[in-house]
MMTF fields as JSON, N, C-alpha, C and O atoms, coordinates in Angstrom:
{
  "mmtfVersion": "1.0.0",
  "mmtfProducer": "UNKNOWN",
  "numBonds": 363,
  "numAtoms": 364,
  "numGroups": 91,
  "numChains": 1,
  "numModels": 1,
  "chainsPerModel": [1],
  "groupsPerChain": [91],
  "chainIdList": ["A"],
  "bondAtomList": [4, 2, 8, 6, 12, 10, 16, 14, 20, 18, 24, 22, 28, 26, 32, 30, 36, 34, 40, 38, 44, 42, 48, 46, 52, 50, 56, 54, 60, 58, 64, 62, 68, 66, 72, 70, 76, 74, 80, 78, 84, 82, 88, 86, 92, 90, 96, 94, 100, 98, 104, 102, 108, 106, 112, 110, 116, 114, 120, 118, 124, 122, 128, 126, 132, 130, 136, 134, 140, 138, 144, 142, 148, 146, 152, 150, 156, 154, 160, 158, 164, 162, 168, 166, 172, 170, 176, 174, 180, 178, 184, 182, 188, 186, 192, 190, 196, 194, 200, 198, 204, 202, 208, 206, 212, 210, 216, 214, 220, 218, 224, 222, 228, 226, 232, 230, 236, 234, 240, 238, 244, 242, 248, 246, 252, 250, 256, 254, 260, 258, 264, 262, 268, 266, 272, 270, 276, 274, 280, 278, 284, 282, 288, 286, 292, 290, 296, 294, 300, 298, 304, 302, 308, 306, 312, 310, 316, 314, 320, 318, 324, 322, 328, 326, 332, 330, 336, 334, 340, 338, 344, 342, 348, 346, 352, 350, 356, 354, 360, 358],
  "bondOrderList": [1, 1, 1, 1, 1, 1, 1, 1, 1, 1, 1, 1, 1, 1, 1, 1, 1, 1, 1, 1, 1, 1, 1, 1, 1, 1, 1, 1, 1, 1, 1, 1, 1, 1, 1, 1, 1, 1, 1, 1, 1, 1, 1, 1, 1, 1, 1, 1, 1, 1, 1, 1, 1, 1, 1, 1, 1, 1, 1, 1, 1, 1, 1, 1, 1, 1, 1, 1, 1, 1, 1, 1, 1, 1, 1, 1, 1, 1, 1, 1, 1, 1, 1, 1, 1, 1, 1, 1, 1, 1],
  "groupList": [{"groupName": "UNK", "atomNameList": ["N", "CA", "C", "O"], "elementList": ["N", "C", "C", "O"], "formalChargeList": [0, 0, 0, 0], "bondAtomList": [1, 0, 2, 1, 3, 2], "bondOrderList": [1, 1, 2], "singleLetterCode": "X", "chemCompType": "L-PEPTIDE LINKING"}],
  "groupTypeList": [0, 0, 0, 0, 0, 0, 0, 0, 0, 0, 0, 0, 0, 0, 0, 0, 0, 0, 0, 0, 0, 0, 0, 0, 0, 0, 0, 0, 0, 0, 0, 0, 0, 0, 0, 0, 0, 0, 0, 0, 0, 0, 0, 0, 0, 0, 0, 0, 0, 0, 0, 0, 0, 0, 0, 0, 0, 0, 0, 0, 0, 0, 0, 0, 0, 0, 0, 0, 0, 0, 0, 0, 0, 0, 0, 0, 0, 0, 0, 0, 0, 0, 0, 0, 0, 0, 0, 0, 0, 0, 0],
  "groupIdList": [1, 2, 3, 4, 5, 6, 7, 8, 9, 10, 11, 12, 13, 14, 15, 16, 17, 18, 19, 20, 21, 22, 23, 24, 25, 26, 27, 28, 29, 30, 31, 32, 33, 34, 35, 36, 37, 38, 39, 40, 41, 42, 43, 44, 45, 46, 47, 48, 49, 50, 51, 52, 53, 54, 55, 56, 57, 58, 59, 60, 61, 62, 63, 64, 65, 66, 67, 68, 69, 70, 71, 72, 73, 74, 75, 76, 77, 78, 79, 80, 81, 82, 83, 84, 85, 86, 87, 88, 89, 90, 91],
  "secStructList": [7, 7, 6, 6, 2, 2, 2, 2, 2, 2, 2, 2, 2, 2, 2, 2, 2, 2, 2, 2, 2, 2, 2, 2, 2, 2, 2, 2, 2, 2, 2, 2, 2, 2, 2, 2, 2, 2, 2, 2, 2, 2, 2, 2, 2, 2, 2, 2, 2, 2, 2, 2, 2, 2, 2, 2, 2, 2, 2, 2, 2, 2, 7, 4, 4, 4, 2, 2, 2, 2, 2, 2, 2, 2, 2, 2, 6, 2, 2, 2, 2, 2, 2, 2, 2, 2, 2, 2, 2, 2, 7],
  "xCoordList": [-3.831, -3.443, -4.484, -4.799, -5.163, -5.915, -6.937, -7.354, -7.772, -9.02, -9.106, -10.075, -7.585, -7.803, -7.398, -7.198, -7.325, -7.498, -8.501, -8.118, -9.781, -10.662, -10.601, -11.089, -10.1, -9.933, -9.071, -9.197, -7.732, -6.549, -7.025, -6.476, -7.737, -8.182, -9.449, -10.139, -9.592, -10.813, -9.797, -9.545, -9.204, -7.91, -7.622, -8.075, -6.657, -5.837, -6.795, -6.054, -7.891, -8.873, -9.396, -10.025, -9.095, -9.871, -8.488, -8.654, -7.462, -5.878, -5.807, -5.571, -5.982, -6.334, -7.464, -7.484, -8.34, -9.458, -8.876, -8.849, -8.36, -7.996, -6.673, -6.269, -5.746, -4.523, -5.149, -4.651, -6.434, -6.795, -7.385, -7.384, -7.64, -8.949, -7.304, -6.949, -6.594, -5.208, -4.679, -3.962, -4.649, -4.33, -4.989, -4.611, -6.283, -7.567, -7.046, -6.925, -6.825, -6.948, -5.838, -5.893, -4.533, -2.877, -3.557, -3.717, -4.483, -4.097, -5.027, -4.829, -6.098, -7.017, -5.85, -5.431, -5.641, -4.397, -2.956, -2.519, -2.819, -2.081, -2.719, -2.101, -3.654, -4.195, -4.284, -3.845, -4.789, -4.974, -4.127, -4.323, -2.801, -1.52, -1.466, -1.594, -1.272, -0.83, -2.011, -1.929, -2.669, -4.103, -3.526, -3.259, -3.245, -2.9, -1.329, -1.051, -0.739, 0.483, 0.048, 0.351, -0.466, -0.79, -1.272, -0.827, -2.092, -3.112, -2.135, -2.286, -1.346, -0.197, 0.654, 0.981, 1.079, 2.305, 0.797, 0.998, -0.41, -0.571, -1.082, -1.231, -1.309, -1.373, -0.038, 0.037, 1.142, 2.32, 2.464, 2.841, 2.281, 2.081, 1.587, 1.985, 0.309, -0.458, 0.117, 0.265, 0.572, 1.013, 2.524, 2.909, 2.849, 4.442, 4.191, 5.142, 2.708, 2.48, 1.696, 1.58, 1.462, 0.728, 1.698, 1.478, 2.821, 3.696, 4.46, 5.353, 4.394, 5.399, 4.075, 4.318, 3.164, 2.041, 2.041, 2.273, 1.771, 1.765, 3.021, 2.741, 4.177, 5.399, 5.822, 6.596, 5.253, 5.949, 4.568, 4.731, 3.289, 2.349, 2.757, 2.659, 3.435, 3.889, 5.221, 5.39, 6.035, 7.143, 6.743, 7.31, 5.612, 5.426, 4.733, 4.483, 4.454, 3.568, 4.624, 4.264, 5.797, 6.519, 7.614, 8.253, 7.858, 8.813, 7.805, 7.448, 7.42, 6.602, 7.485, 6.911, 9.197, 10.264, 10.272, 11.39, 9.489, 9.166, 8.204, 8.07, 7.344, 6.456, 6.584, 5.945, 7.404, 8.216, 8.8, 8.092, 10.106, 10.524, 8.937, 8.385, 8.31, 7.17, 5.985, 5.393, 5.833, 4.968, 5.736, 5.127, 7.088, 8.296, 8.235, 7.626, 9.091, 8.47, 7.289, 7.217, 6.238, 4.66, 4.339, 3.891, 4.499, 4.165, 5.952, 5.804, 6.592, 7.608, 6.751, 6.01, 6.485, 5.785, 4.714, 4.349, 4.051, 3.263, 3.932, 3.325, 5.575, 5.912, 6.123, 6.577, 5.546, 5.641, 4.383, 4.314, 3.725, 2.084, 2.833, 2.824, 3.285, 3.5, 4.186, 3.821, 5.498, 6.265, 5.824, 6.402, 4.908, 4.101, 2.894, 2.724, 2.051, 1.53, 2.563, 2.273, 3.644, 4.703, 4.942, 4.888, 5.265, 5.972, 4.84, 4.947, 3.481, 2.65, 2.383, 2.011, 2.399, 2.079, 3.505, 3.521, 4.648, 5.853, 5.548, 6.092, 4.751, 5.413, 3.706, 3.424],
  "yCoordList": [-33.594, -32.353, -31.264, -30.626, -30.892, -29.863, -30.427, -29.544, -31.683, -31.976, -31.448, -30.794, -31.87, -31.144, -29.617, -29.181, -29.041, -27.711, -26.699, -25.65, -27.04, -26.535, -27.053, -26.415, -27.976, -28.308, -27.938, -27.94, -27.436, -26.963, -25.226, -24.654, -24.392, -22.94, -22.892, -21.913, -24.171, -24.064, -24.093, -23.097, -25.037, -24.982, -23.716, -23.1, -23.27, -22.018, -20.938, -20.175, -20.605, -19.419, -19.992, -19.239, -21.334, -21.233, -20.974, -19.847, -21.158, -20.815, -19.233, -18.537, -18.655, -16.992, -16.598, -15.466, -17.311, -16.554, -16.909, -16.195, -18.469, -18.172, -17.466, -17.203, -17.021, -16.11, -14.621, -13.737, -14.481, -13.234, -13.332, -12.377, -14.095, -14.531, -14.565, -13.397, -15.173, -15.061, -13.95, -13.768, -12.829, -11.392, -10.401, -9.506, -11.186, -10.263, -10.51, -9.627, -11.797, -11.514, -11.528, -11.421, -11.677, -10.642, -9.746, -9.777, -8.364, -7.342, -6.725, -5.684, -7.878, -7.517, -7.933, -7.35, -9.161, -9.354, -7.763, -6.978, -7.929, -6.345, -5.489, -4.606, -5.313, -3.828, -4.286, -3.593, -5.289, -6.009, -5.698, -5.343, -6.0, -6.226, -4.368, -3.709, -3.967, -2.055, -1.478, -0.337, -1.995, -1.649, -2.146, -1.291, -3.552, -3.494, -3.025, -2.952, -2.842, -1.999, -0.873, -0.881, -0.09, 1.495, 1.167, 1.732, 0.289, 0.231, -0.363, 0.056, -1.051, -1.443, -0.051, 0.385, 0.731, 1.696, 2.784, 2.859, 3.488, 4.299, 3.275, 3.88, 1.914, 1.701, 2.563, 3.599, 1.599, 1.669, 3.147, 3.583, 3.796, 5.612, 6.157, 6.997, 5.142, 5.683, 5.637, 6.557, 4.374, 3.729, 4.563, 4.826, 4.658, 5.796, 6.786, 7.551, 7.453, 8.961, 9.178, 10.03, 7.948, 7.896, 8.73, 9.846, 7.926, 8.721, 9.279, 9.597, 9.516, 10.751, 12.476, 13.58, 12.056, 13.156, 13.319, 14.463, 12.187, 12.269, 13.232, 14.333, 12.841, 13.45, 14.753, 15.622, 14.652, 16.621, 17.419, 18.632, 16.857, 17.722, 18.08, 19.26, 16.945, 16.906, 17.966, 18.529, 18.113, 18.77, 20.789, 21.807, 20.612, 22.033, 22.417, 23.618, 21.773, 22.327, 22.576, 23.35, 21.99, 22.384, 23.45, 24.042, 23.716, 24.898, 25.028, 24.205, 26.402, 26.593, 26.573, 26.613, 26.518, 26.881, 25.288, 25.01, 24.233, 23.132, 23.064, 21.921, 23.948, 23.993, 23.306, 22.272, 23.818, 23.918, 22.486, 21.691, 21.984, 20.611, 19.827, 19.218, 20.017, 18.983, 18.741, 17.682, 19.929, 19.586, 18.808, 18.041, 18.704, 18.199, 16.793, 16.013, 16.603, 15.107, 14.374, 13.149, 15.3, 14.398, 14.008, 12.87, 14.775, 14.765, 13.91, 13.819, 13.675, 12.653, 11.526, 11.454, 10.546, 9.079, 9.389, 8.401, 10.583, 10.839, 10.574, 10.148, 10.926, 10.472, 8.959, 8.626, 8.166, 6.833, 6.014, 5.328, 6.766, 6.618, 7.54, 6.678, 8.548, 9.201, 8.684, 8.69, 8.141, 6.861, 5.697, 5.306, 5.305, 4.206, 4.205, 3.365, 5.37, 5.686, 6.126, 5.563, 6.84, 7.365, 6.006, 5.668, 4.911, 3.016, 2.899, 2.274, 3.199, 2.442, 2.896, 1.974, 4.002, 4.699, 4.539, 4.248, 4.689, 3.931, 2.613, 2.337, 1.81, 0.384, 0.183, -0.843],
  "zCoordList": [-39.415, -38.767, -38.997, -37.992, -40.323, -40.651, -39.998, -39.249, -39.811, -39.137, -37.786, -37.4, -36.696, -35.896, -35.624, -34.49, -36.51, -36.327, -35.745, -35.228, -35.843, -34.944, -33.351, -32.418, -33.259, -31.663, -30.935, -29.711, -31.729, -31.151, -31.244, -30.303, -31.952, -31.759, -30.89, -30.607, -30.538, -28.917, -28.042, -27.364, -27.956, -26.797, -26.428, -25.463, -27.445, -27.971, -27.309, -26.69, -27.191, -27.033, -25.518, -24.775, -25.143, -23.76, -23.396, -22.93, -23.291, -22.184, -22.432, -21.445, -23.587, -23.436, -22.704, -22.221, -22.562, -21.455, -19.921, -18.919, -20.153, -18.278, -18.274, -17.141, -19.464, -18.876, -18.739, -18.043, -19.594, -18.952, -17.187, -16.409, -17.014, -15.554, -15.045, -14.892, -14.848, -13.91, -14.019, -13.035, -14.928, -15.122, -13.922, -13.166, -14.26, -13.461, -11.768, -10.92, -11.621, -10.553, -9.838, -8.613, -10.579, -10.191, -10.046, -8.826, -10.644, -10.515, -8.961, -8.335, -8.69, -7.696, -6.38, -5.38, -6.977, -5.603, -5.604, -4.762, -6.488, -5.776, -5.518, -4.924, -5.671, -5.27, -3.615, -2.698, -3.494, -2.021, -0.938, 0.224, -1.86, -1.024, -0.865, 0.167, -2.03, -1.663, -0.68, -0.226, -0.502, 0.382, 1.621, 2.465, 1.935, 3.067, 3.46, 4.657, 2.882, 3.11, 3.835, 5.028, 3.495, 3.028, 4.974, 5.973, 4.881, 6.439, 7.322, 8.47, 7.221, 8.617, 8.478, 9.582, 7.389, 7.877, 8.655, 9.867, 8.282, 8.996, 10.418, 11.479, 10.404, 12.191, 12.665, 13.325, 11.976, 13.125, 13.217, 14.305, 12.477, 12.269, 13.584, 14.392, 13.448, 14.824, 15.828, 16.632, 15.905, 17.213, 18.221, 19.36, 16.934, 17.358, 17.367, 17.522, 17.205, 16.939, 19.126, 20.007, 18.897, 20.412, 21.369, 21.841, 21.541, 22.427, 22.203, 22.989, 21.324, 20.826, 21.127, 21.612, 20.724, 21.345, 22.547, 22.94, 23.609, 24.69, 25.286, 25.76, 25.245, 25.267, 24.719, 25.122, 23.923, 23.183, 24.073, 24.205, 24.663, 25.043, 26.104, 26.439, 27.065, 28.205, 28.476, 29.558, 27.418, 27.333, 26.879, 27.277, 25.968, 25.791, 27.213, 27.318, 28.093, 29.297, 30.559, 31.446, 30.641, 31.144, 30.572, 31.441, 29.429, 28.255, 27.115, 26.273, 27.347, 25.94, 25.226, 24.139, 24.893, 23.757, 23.405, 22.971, 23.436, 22.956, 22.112, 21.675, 21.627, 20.954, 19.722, 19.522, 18.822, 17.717, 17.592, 16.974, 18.133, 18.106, 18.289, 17.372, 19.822, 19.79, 18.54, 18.332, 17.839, 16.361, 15.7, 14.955, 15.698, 14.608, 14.597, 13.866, 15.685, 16.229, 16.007, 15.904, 15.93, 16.436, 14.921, 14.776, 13.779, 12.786, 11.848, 10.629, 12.088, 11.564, 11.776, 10.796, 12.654, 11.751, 10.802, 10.165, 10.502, 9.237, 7.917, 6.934, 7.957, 6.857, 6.139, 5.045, 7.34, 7.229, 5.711, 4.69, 6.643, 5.852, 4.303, 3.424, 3.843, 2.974, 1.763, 0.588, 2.449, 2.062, 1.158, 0.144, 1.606, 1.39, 0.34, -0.543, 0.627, -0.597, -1.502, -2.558, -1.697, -3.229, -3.487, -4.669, -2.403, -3.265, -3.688, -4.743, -3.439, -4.167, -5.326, -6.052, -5.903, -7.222, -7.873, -9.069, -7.246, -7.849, -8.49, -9.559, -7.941, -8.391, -9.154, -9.773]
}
């Protein structure tokens, strides 16, 4: 048992270097994942911000008393993107 003792603290020290190397790269893979989170909510951000702009521009040009609601509207899917960065510093 004591003879192999130096072979079992090579073991022992190589499974701690690859649980660090599998640490490393959990943490690159999440950052990955909160990265692409962060980039699909401001697409779809965009994407719903499209016509919703189009529409409140269209609406203040016929009632300037749209002004007000139409900024409201246009800037609500911003909170999407907002959302998304607070889960990510949450988690």
């Amino acid at each position: 048992m004591i003879e192999n003792l130096p072979e079992m603290a090579s073991i022992a020290l190589e499974a701690a270097e690859a649980n660090e190397f599998d640490v490393e790269v959990s943490e690159n893979m999440a950052a990955a994942a909160a990265a692409i989170a962060v980039g699909l909510a401001a697409l779809g951000s965009g994407y719903a911000e499209r016509g919703i702009g189009a529409a409140s521009v269209g609406a203040i040009a016929e009632d300037r008393d749209m002004f007000v609601p139409g900024i409201v509207m246009t800037v609500l899917p911003e909170t999407l993107v907002i959302f998304a960065i607070v889960v990510i510093f949450l988690v």
